């Protein structure tokens, strides 16, 4: 038995890679259109999606792909899970959007639907709702992608005996664009799966 | 009133990001919350902002909004009699 | 079990834990009406610092910094002030790799978006502030930064527990800090979450929360570590659980909070059953306090004394979980549960035994801290007194 990577999804500004396969390429769309392209690709029909901020949108799409690739439905309540993600800019992309609604004293209309997304852990809330993950969820901030930091945080999550699966990774949407690596880990003896290790995480992140 | 109702429908679609909706999809007599459009508490707060921004009507609490946001028609009637812009 | 070796609170009520404890025992409150402040048009009740006092205090310690920060912000100053005193008390050397910093905040320097005030844009990144804080203490490790809405302060302590139990370091300095800004106050106003009067947690007439600013630090070590010799209260069990229900409203049935409570009970049944009181989140919003009452009733805790500290400090966001764990440590060791300031008539959907007058405790074995926040997050922490009558 060891911890294995059940499936993973890599989303950057120009491509979507799912379990090592290039599944979608960006034809010069800006970030908002690129997100819509990915939404269309997943054939997801989820009205709530349109209300989300960009970080939640991309996170929810990545989660949709890794969950379906690993064979999980989104109907059953899941308790023996944990969510553990990180990024660099927290919710700065949304902070800027909300700030615009309060910048001028004459046009001062603070927008609750923007304010609610000015916390980076909201994306995990959205993923938890979508997949009925009633489990631990925690969000951390780290200057740059760090396979070590993600690996260690998830190893620490497994100190809880009740945890069997972890959905974790790097969820960054901001000035530098979109940079996502999301994966599902399970304690398994399936030798065909990649080990959950720092080196493998680093490779998944760097693989072109 | 008809014109205000149509205008309001468009404002609601824009304010609440109801991407898949058209004016025809919104029944002005149907409840806005609970069924139909599947709006939630954040949408209600966003409607309070809409009332202020577009029509100059200030609502103090979310509870006040509850009565006014029963349907697009009720909302339009309230706007017609309370608007300051 | 990890032990609280030293702690410190920096709040409008005082610059040490002892000062803050003395203030709340007297019934003092940091909350006051603020009109035309922070660039927010609507008046609000909140607990804010006298900025001059922060500058005075900071000037006294700035020379001790290993790297003196260039133009530290208010957020950075209060975080450093709270940690400096706690580290001194713990008598540990923060420059050794054996020490890790865990920093909890919701919004850091977000007010720089409104007015950059000559600061570089990069100062808006939480890791940028965290670096300034750890460099001040000459710490070489990359800090862990927790940004998990209102439960951040409790999550930071859970991170400390895991770092220590996994032997990743010998000491963890947990810092929780947040300051008020136009950004945060207007956001809560847009949510209609702020009370137009002093907050009244669990009261039938409650109508919202008051925000507050503070920084609080706890230095943790493993209970078998010699440095922990003189300390008595520690974190014995912890759990985080998402409601998977709504991003801004808690589950009406308290699912996530109940699951977190059940998890800590499974882990430490004896200390759990002997808990002398529950330090609730008790923000005084309709939904939060109702949710907590439901979760506590479902967990079979309708009779246990419950209090909220929000009437003293306001909701201090990323600092709340740390600050309240420190005040409740005093409540446990001094055998005195503080009254829920501001509350007159209890009125929640489920029965909850809210402490209305300062309550002397007969025994002081353990207490439970619960907390919830945006994103559907809940956490429960069980703190135990190693010198308690029935410990071990």
XYZ file of C-alpha atoms in Angstrom:
685
model
C 0.000 0.000 0.000
C 1.107 3.509 -0.731
C -0.321 6.812 -1.793
C -1.023 6.926 -5.519
C -2.081 9.626 -7.943
C -5.485 8.512 -9.253
C -5.748 11.278 -11.817
C -4.518 14.780 -12.434
C -5.370 17.833 -14.479
C -3.026 20.574 -15.602
C -4.492 23.822 -16.911
C -2.339 26.680 -18.189
C -3.111 29.663 -20.420
C -2.631 27.559 -23.522
C -3.634 23.971 -22.776
C -5.486 21.422 -20.703
C -3.690 18.169 -19.910
C -5.659 15.355 -18.329
C -3.735 12.319 -17.065
C -0.871 13.075 -19.420
C -3.021 13.624 -22.517
C -3.421 16.970 -24.199
C -7.205 17.350 -24.370
C -7.636 21.008 -25.297
C -5.506 23.810 -26.762
C -6.171 27.505 -26.556
C -6.491 29.324 -29.889
C -5.527 32.773 -28.691
C -8.589 33.289 -26.495
C -8.265 35.647 -23.553
C -8.615 34.117 -20.106
C -12.397 34.580 -19.829
C -13.045 32.991 -23.219
C -10.517 30.267 -22.555
C -12.418 29.364 -19.372
C -15.660 29.229 -21.389
C -13.944 26.953 -23.941
C -12.936 24.574 -21.162
C -16.468 24.685 -19.717
C -17.868 23.732 -23.116
C -15.284 20.974 -23.473
C -16.315 19.382 -20.149
C -20.000 19.450 -21.246
C -20.790 20.541 -17.715
C -24.239 22.019 -17.198
C -24.099 23.927 -13.936
C -25.909 27.296 -13.812
C -24.016 28.300 -10.652
C -20.814 28.179 -12.676
C -21.562 31.503 -14.368
C -21.758 33.288 -11.035
C -18.332 32.202 -9.907
C -15.089 34.129 -9.974
C -12.360 32.953 -12.333
C -10.437 31.037 -9.665
C -13.527 29.048 -8.705
C -14.455 28.484 -12.340
C -11.087 27.015 -13.238
C -10.900 25.055 -9.983
C -14.367 23.595 -10.453
C -13.564 22.609 -14.058
C -10.308 20.935 -13.054
C -12.132 19.126 -10.230
C -14.851 18.014 -12.639
C -12.257 16.432 -14.910
C -10.193 14.676 -12.216
C -13.279 13.376 -10.405
C -14.814 11.967 -13.546
C -11.472 10.487 -14.661
C -11.128 8.757 -11.286
C -14.658 7.403 -11.552
C -16.348 9.393 -8.779
C -19.936 10.565 -9.111
C -21.089 13.868 -7.717
C -24.248 12.541 -6.066
C -23.023 10.674 -3.018
C -21.905 12.402 0.149
C -18.160 11.952 0.564
C -16.705 12.081 4.050
C -13.404 10.185 3.914
C -11.843 12.912 1.792
C -9.830 16.080 2.298
C -9.240 19.128 0.121
C -5.849 20.814 0.342
C -4.767 23.499 -2.127
C -2.384 26.435 -2.430
C -1.602 29.392 -4.620
C 0.506 32.525 -4.732
C -1.899 35.427 -5.101
C -4.674 34.251 -2.746
C -7.718 36.082 -4.158
C -5.954 39.171 -5.524
C -7.680 38.801 -8.918
C -11.045 39.131 -7.137
C -9.798 41.722 -4.674
C -9.112 44.010 -7.619
C -12.560 43.386 -9.092
C -14.272 44.158 -5.784
C -12.050 47.201 -5.156
C -13.380 48.762 -8.385
C -16.869 48.843 -6.843
C -15.673 50.923 -3.876
C -12.861 52.977 -5.417
C -14.888 56.135 -6.047
C -16.951 57.860 -3.383
C -19.470 58.944 -6.064
C -19.920 55.443 -7.488
C -19.721 53.527 -4.215
C -21.717 50.322 -4.670
C -19.880 47.456 -2.927
C -20.841 44.227 -4.717
C -21.608 41.293 -2.407
C -21.312 38.794 -5.269
C -17.714 39.941 -5.804
C -16.831 40.351 -2.124
C -17.732 36.751 -1.328
C -14.974 35.554 -3.661
C -12.272 37.704 -2.072
C -11.058 34.697 -0.071
C -9.030 31.972 -1.790
C -10.698 29.088 0.064
C -14.042 29.813 -1.614
C -12.962 27.730 -4.617
C -12.718 24.742 -2.281
C -16.205 25.543 -0.994
C -17.485 25.486 -4.577
C -15.759 22.170 -5.282
C -17.092 20.729 -2.007
C -20.658 21.737 -2.940
C -20.398 20.355 -6.460
C -19.035 16.960 -5.371
C -20.682 16.704 -1.936
C -17.330 16.649 -0.173
C -18.289 17.079 3.477
C -14.718 16.880 4.673
C -11.671 18.863 5.674
C -10.834 21.743 3.355
C -7.862 24.037 3.793
C -6.155 26.636 1.643
C -2.585 27.931 1.896
C -0.531 30.622 0.232
C 2.999 30.064 -1.020
C 5.196 32.411 -3.083
C 5.783 29.961 -5.940
C 4.580 26.507 -6.882
C 6.322 24.159 -4.476
C 5.995 20.404 -4.895
C 7.585 20.057 -1.450
C 5.057 22.307 0.255
C 2.078 20.604 -1.397
C 3.447 17.123 -0.709
C 4.161 17.879 2.948
C 0.803 19.537 3.563
C -1.017 16.529 2.117
C 1.151 14.067 4.057
C 0.142 16.003 7.174
C -3.535 15.814 6.230
C -3.185 12.025 6.262
C -2.472 12.240 10.013
C -6.269 12.184 10.287
C -7.161 8.511 10.286
C -10.493 9.121 8.598
C -8.919 10.459 5.401
C -8.692 8.091 2.451
C -8.689 10.411 -0.569
C -7.193 13.865 -0.949
C -7.931 16.313 -3.717
C -5.037 18.724 -3.740
C -2.799 20.908 -5.780
C -1.955 24.363 -7.028
C -4.779 26.719 -8.049
C -3.444 30.024 -9.309
C -5.405 32.554 -11.353
C -4.083 36.079 -11.431
C -1.911 38.624 -13.187
C 0.342 35.870 -14.475
C -2.648 34.034 -15.959
C -3.919 30.615 -15.131
C -1.721 27.927 -13.592
C -3.461 24.843 -12.249
C -2.357 21.400 -11.144
C -5.135 19.483 -9.421
C -5.010 15.806 -8.546
C -6.677 13.081 -6.497
C -4.620 10.868 -4.175
C -5.668 7.518 -2.753
C -4.021 4.928 -0.522
C -3.879 2.050 -2.990
C -1.864 -1.011 -3.975
C -2.544 -0.532 -7.670
C 0.918 -0.779 -9.239
C -0.215 0.874 -12.471
C -0.695 4.228 -10.792
C 1.993 6.838 -10.240
C 3.298 7.200 -6.696
C 2.401 10.341 -4.816
C 5.892 11.818 -4.437
C 7.584 15.197 -4.573
C 9.408 14.234 -7.744
C 6.239 13.093 -9.505
C 4.372 16.252 -8.504
C 7.224 18.351 -9.853
C 7.166 16.406 -13.127
C 3.412 16.736 -13.549
C 3.723 20.464 -13.046
C 6.628 20.873 -15.486
C 5.511 18.464 -18.207
C 4.817 20.288 -21.450
C -45.078 49.494 -16.297
C -44.537 46.985 -19.123
C -41.413 48.834 -20.141
C -40.087 48.932 -16.581
C -40.698 45.185 -16.192
C -38.733 44.392 -19.355
C -35.946 46.747 -18.320
C -35.847 45.172 -14.876
C -35.614 41.660 -16.305
C -32.555 42.686 -18.293
C -31.015 44.377 -15.253
C -31.549 41.206 -13.207
C -29.993 38.992 -15.871
C -26.954 41.270 -15.982
C -26.606 41.797 -12.238
C -26.957 38.130 -11.355
C -24.965 36.672 -14.276
C -27.890 34.539 -15.474
C -25.952 33.639 -18.617
C -28.359 31.070 -19.984
C -31.468 33.242 -19.502
C -33.369 35.465 -21.893
C -36.105 38.011 -21.116
C -38.714 35.469 -22.195
C -37.447 32.942 -19.646
C -38.419 35.182 -16.740
C -42.093 35.191 -15.789
C -42.776 38.490 -14.070
C -45.401 36.876 -11.828
C -43.302 33.882 -10.741
C -41.448 33.900 -7.424
C -37.839 35.059 -7.838
C -36.616 32.931 -4.961
C -37.170 29.357 -3.904
C -38.098 28.036 -7.327
C -37.843 29.161 -10.933
C -34.623 31.114 -11.204
C -32.940 29.313 -8.277
C -31.646 32.537 -6.775
C -29.883 32.489 -3.422
C -28.999 34.843 -0.581
C -26.097 36.470 -2.448
C -28.436 37.207 -5.371
C -30.837 38.872 -2.945
C -27.999 41.091 -1.712
C -27.033 41.885 -5.289
C -30.651 42.927 -6.001
C -30.397 45.332 -3.048
C -27.351 46.886 -4.758
C -29.281 47.059 -8.046
C -32.165 48.905 -6.350
C -29.727 51.482 -4.973
C -27.499 51.887 -8.012
C -30.131 51.993 -10.734
C -33.196 53.374 -8.969
C -31.804 55.190 -5.921
C -33.737 53.036 -3.447
C -31.869 52.154 -0.260
C -32.896 49.002 1.603
C -31.399 48.601 5.076
C -31.743 44.894 5.709
C -31.969 41.710 3.710
C -35.388 41.119 5.337
C -36.785 44.289 3.738
C -35.737 42.914 0.383
C -37.629 39.685 0.951
C -41.031 41.371 0.581
C -40.013 43.421 -2.426
C -38.270 40.636 -4.334
C -41.331 38.371 -4.438
C -41.560 38.633 -8.198
C -40.370 40.917 -10.970
C -43.834 42.498 -11.031
C -43.865 43.277 -7.309
C -40.351 44.642 -7.638
C -41.309 46.854 -10.569
C -44.321 48.228 -8.720
C -42.177 49.040 -5.697
C -39.605 50.739 -7.923
C -42.249 52.777 -9.725
C -43.521 54.249 -6.466
C -40.193 54.631 -4.610
C -37.551 55.446 -7.198
C -35.424 58.546 -6.719
C -33.626 58.248 -10.054
C -0.936 16.834 22.200
C 0.987 20.045 21.639
C 1.466 22.628 24.351
C 1.007 26.358 24.422
C 4.475 27.418 25.616
C 3.747 31.132 25.444
C 1.193 33.463 23.933
C 0.518 37.098 23.356
C -2.401 39.236 22.254
C -2.100 42.682 20.714
C -5.519 44.304 20.547
C -7.107 47.678 21.217
C -7.568 46.386 24.795
C -3.865 45.813 25.448
C -0.455 44.755 24.182
C -0.006 41.567 26.210
C -2.188 38.554 26.969
C -2.285 39.551 30.666
C -3.441 43.081 29.804
C -6.150 41.711 27.529
C -7.310 39.182 30.107
C -7.474 41.877 32.812
C -9.494 44.087 30.449
C -12.085 41.450 29.572
C -12.403 40.432 33.245
C -13.313 44.057 33.977
C -15.846 43.847 31.151
C -14.035 46.312 28.877
C -14.807 46.299 25.166
C -12.800 47.461 22.162
C -16.000 48.216 20.267
C -17.106 51.744 19.482
C -19.031 53.644 16.837
C -16.921 54.855 13.914
C -18.343 57.529 11.666
C -16.661 58.700 8.500
C -13.599 56.534 9.156
C -11.622 54.332 6.737
C -13.415 56.047 3.848
C -16.595 54.062 4.521
C -19.682 56.260 4.084
C -21.929 54.301 6.446
C -21.046 54.411 10.166
C -20.079 51.111 11.786
C -19.344 49.636 15.196
C -15.924 48.066 15.402
C -12.823 47.521 17.490
C -9.950 49.528 16.071
C -6.438 50.360 17.252
C -5.133 53.753 18.153
C -2.469 53.720 15.411
C -0.153 56.009 17.369
C 0.059 53.461 20.163
C 1.086 50.787 17.657
C 3.811 53.063 16.287
C 5.087 53.827 19.802
C 5.232 50.157 20.716
C 6.793 49.176 17.443
C 9.494 51.834 17.758
C 10.600 50.140 20.989
C 11.255 46.772 19.367
C 12.243 47.669 15.821
C 15.946 47.711 16.708
C 15.771 44.089 17.888
C 14.817 42.943 14.382
C 17.356 40.774 12.531
C 16.191 42.504 9.361
C 14.632 45.890 10.042
C 11.552 46.181 7.855
C 11.342 49.069 5.448
C 8.110 50.979 6.115
C 6.219 48.090 7.748
C 2.446 48.310 7.351
C 0.041 48.298 10.291
C -0.766 44.642 9.616
C 2.916 43.723 9.664
C 3.578 45.785 12.782
C 0.865 44.192 14.907
C 1.834 40.713 13.719
C 5.476 41.336 14.656
C 4.507 42.966 17.973
C 2.394 40.008 19.007
C 5.043 37.453 18.019
C 7.998 39.348 19.536
C 6.579 39.209 23.039
C 5.460 35.569 22.756
C 8.851 34.422 21.439
C 10.602 36.294 24.246
C 8.407 34.602 26.845
C 8.936 31.181 25.272
C 12.674 31.818 25.471
C 13.352 30.196 22.114
C 15.761 31.266 19.386
C 13.670 32.004 16.272
C 16.763 32.013 14.036
C 17.223 28.241 14.317
C 15.737 26.014 11.577
C 13.901 24.189 14.380
C 11.354 26.994 14.479
C 8.567 27.301 11.905
C 6.169 30.209 11.497
C 2.517 29.705 10.596
C 0.707 32.909 9.692
C -3.051 33.272 9.550
C -4.761 36.194 7.867
C -7.744 36.834 5.645
C -6.772 40.080 3.938
C -3.233 41.110 4.936
C -2.399 44.491 3.368
C -5.487 44.684 1.147
C -6.002 48.393 1.933
C -3.014 49.100 -0.351
C -5.328 48.395 -3.287
C -7.295 51.497 -2.343
C -4.250 53.623 -1.690
C -0.849 52.161 -2.662
C 0.790 54.895 -0.596
C 4.116 54.397 -2.361
C 4.275 50.653 -1.720
C 5.144 48.231 -4.494
C 2.235 46.140 -5.812
C 3.992 42.991 -4.576
C 3.222 44.053 -0.998
C -0.357 42.896 -1.614
C 0.778 39.274 -1.736
C 0.396 37.589 1.633
C 3.779 35.878 1.260
C 5.410 39.255 0.887
C 4.178 40.341 4.337
C 4.942 36.920 5.779
C 8.550 37.289 4.598
C 8.871 40.639 6.339
C 7.607 39.056 9.541
C 9.863 35.986 9.484
C 12.897 38.012 8.387
C 12.379 40.318 11.347
C 12.939 37.293 13.568
C 15.755 35.937 11.399
C 13.839 32.755 10.652
C 15.159 30.848 7.648
C 12.181 28.592 6.959
C 9.459 29.345 4.489
C 6.397 30.264 6.577
C 3.115 28.422 6.175
C 0.424 30.950 5.301
C -3.156 29.979 6.036
C -5.937 31.805 4.221
C -9.108 29.980 5.041
C -11.553 32.803 5.799
C -12.707 33.179 9.396
C -11.482 29.772 10.539
C -7.873 30.586 9.503
C -6.669 31.108 13.077
C -7.861 27.654 14.103
C -6.519 26.018 10.938
C -3.124 27.600 11.690
C -3.080 25.856 15.076
C -4.023 22.567 13.412
C -1.099 23.060 11.012
C 1.146 23.607 14.047
C -0.124 20.379 15.574
C 0.662 18.428 12.409
C 4.100 19.997 11.900
C 5.052 19.051 15.457
C 3.528 15.574 15.425
C 5.342 14.865 12.147
C 8.601 16.110 13.714
C 9.052 18.697 10.993
C 10.334 21.167 13.596
C 10.564 21.680 17.354
C 8.603 24.898 17.838
C 5.827 26.528 15.881
C 5.032 30.220 16.151
C 1.384 30.664 15.148
C 0.462 34.257 14.343
C -3.063 35.409 13.485
C -3.583 39.005 12.397
C -5.977 41.238 10.493
C -6.693 44.951 10.333
C -9.845 46.773 9.254
C -10.031 48.611 5.957
C -12.574 50.179 3.640
C -12.382 46.924 1.688
C -13.358 44.636 4.549
C -15.894 46.903 6.257
C -17.742 47.789 3.027
C -17.772 44.115 2.032
C -19.445 43.035 5.254
C -21.828 45.983 4.910
C -22.766 44.820 1.414
C -23.571 41.482 3.014
C -25.824 43.280 5.508
C -23.829 41.406 8.141
C -22.825 44.358 10.302
C -24.925 45.275 13.294
C -26.033 48.916 13.566
C -25.424 48.578 17.326
C -23.099 46.655 19.644
C -23.251 42.975 18.746
C -25.415 40.617 20.822
C -24.259 37.031 20.291
C -27.021 34.390 20.626
C -29.524 37.108 21.581
C -33.083 36.897 20.253
C -32.700 40.469 18.934
C -29.229 40.059 17.446
C -28.795 41.738 14.112
C -25.244 41.245 12.979
C -21.589 41.323 13.845
C -18.991 43.962 14.695
C -15.539 43.713 13.157
C -12.319 44.141 15.117
C -8.567 44.325 14.589
C -6.009 42.307 16.501
C -2.949 40.113 16.307
C -2.358 37.100 18.509
C 0.497 34.613 18.738
C 0.867 31.203 20.352
C 4.194 29.366 20.492
C 3.589 25.622 20.419
C 5.903 22.710 21.253
C 5.394 18.990 21.666
C 4.163 18.093 25.134
C 7.239 15.922 25.707
C 9.571 18.813 24.966
C 11.465 20.275 27.923
C 10.690 23.850 26.893
C 7.045 23.055 27.522
C 7.821 22.198 31.145
C 6.044 25.106 32.771
C 3.041 25.298 30.483
C -0.212 23.532 31.192
C -2.703 23.968 28.371
C -2.396 22.278 25.036
C -4.220 21.336 21.873
C -5.287 17.719 22.217
C -7.604 17.166 19.246
C -8.737 19.089 16.205
C -10.893 18.792 13.104
C -11.923 20.822 10.080
C -15.096 20.091 8.125
C -16.736 21.746 5.153
C -20.557 21.929 5.044
C -20.598 21.402 1.262
C -23.744 23.503 1.346
C -23.250 27.197 0.499
C -20.260 29.505 0.067
C -21.517 32.308 2.298
C -24.207 30.822 4.551
C -23.643 28.096 7.138
C -25.598 24.864 6.943
C -28.894 25.317 8.798
C -28.499 21.845 10.220
C -24.922 22.498 11.361
C -23.610 19.484 9.446
C -19.992 20.556 9.129
C -19.681 21.835 12.676
C -21.305 18.693 14.065
C -18.947 16.478 12.049
C -15.949 18.431 13.368
C -17.191 18.004 16.956
C -17.748 14.283 16.434
C -14.239 13.939 15.054
C -12.588 15.496 18.123
C -14.784 13.369 20.382
C -13.601 10.222 18.598
C -10.023 11.290 19.046
C -10.128 12.328 22.726
C -13.374 11.046 24.260
C -12.375 11.604 27.862
C -11.274 15.232 27.584
C -14.231 15.908 25.285
C -16.760 14.625 27.798
C -15.121 16.652 30.578
C -15.079 19.939 28.681
C -15.970 22.732 31.096
C -17.232 25.118 28.426
C -17.442 25.852 24.713
C -15.870 28.988 23.317
C -18.196 29.551 20.360
C -17.732 31.656 17.248
C -20.898 33.580 18.232
C -20.607 36.369 15.688
C -24.161 37.579 16.386
C -25.371 37.116 12.829
C -28.742 35.340 12.694
C -27.466 32.388 10.724
C -24.153 31.732 12.441
C -25.497 31.655 15.987
C -28.506 29.543 14.990
C -26.219 27.106 13.209
C -23.954 26.792 16.248
C -26.926 26.220 18.552
C -28.167 23.433 16.269
C -24.737 21.801 16.006
C -24.204 21.952 19.776
C -27.647 20.516 20.501
C -27.134 17.722 17.993
C -23.784 16.986 19.649
C -25.609 16.637 22.981
C -24.180 19.851 24.411
C -27.313 21.833 25.204
C -26.292 22.141 28.858
C -22.608 22.951 28.606
C -21.774 26.633 29.278
C -21.162 28.455 25.987
C -19.785 31.923 25.470
C -18.744 34.243 22.664
C -15.959 36.809 23.006
C -17.123 38.977 20.098
C -18.646 41.603 22.431
C -15.138 42.333 23.775
C -13.012 42.336 20.622
C -15.434 42.133 17.710
C -14.827 39.571 14.983
C -11.076 39.786 14.449
C -11.146 37.602 11.288
C -7.782 35.870 10.759
C -6.778 36.612 14.354
C -10.006 35.323 15.923
C -9.125 31.632 16.225
C -5.783 32.411 17.878
C -6.942 35.294 20.076
C -9.959 33.397 21.365
C -7.881 30.277 22.051
C -5.618 32.425 24.248
C -8.442 34.147 26.167
C -10.164 30.790 26.677
C -6.897 29.343 27.978
C -7.078 31.999 30.712
C -10.731 31.155 31.311
C -9.765 27.523 31.838
C -6.755 28.051 34.083
C -8.375 30.889 36.057
C -11.577 28.815 36.302
C -13.710 31.713 35.146
C -15.869 31.618 32.031
C -16.516 35.135 30.761
C -20.029 36.328 30.200
C -21.194 36.786 26.626
C -20.994 40.555 26.568
C -23.922 42.278 24.887
C -26.412 39.443 25.247
C -29.648 39.928 27.215
C -32.210 37.385 26.062
C -31.036 34.172 24.511
C -32.885 33.358 21.324
C -31.548 30.725 18.957
C -33.386 27.960 17.113
C -31.917 25.304 19.408
C -31.357 25.483 23.108
C -27.900 26.637 24.114
C -26.606 27.452 27.602
C -25.141 30.896 26.964
C -23.058 32.286 29.843
C -24.728 35.544 30.876
C -22.636 36.389 33.966
C -19.012 35.541 34.615
C -19.153 31.940 35.754
C -16.755 30.290 38.203
C -15.781 26.772 37.241
C -15.550 23.879 39.682
C -13.133 21.964 37.477
C -11.022 22.950 34.566
C -9.980 19.959 32.532
C -10.652 21.087 29.028
C -12.614 23.371 26.730
C -13.793 23.231 23.139
C -13.289 26.017 20.615
C -15.572 26.098 17.585
C -15.422 28.424 14.603
C -17.011 28.772 11.154
C -16.629 30.917 8.097
C -17.163 31.696 4.437
C -16.532 28.854 2.049
C -18.597 26.536 4.275
C -15.683 25.989 6.659
C -15.984 24.813 10.248
C -13.399 23.728 12.785
C -13.412 22.350 16.311
C -10.425 22.322 18.676
C -10.158 20.580 22.033
C -7.775 22.195 24.518
C -6.814 20.319 27.682
C -5.267 21.316 30.975
C -2.437 18.974 31.917
C -2.763 20.109 35.512
C -6.519 19.532 35.420
C -8.044 17.326 38.119
C -8.752 14.453 35.795
C -6.119 14.779 33.144
C -4.503 11.600 31.834
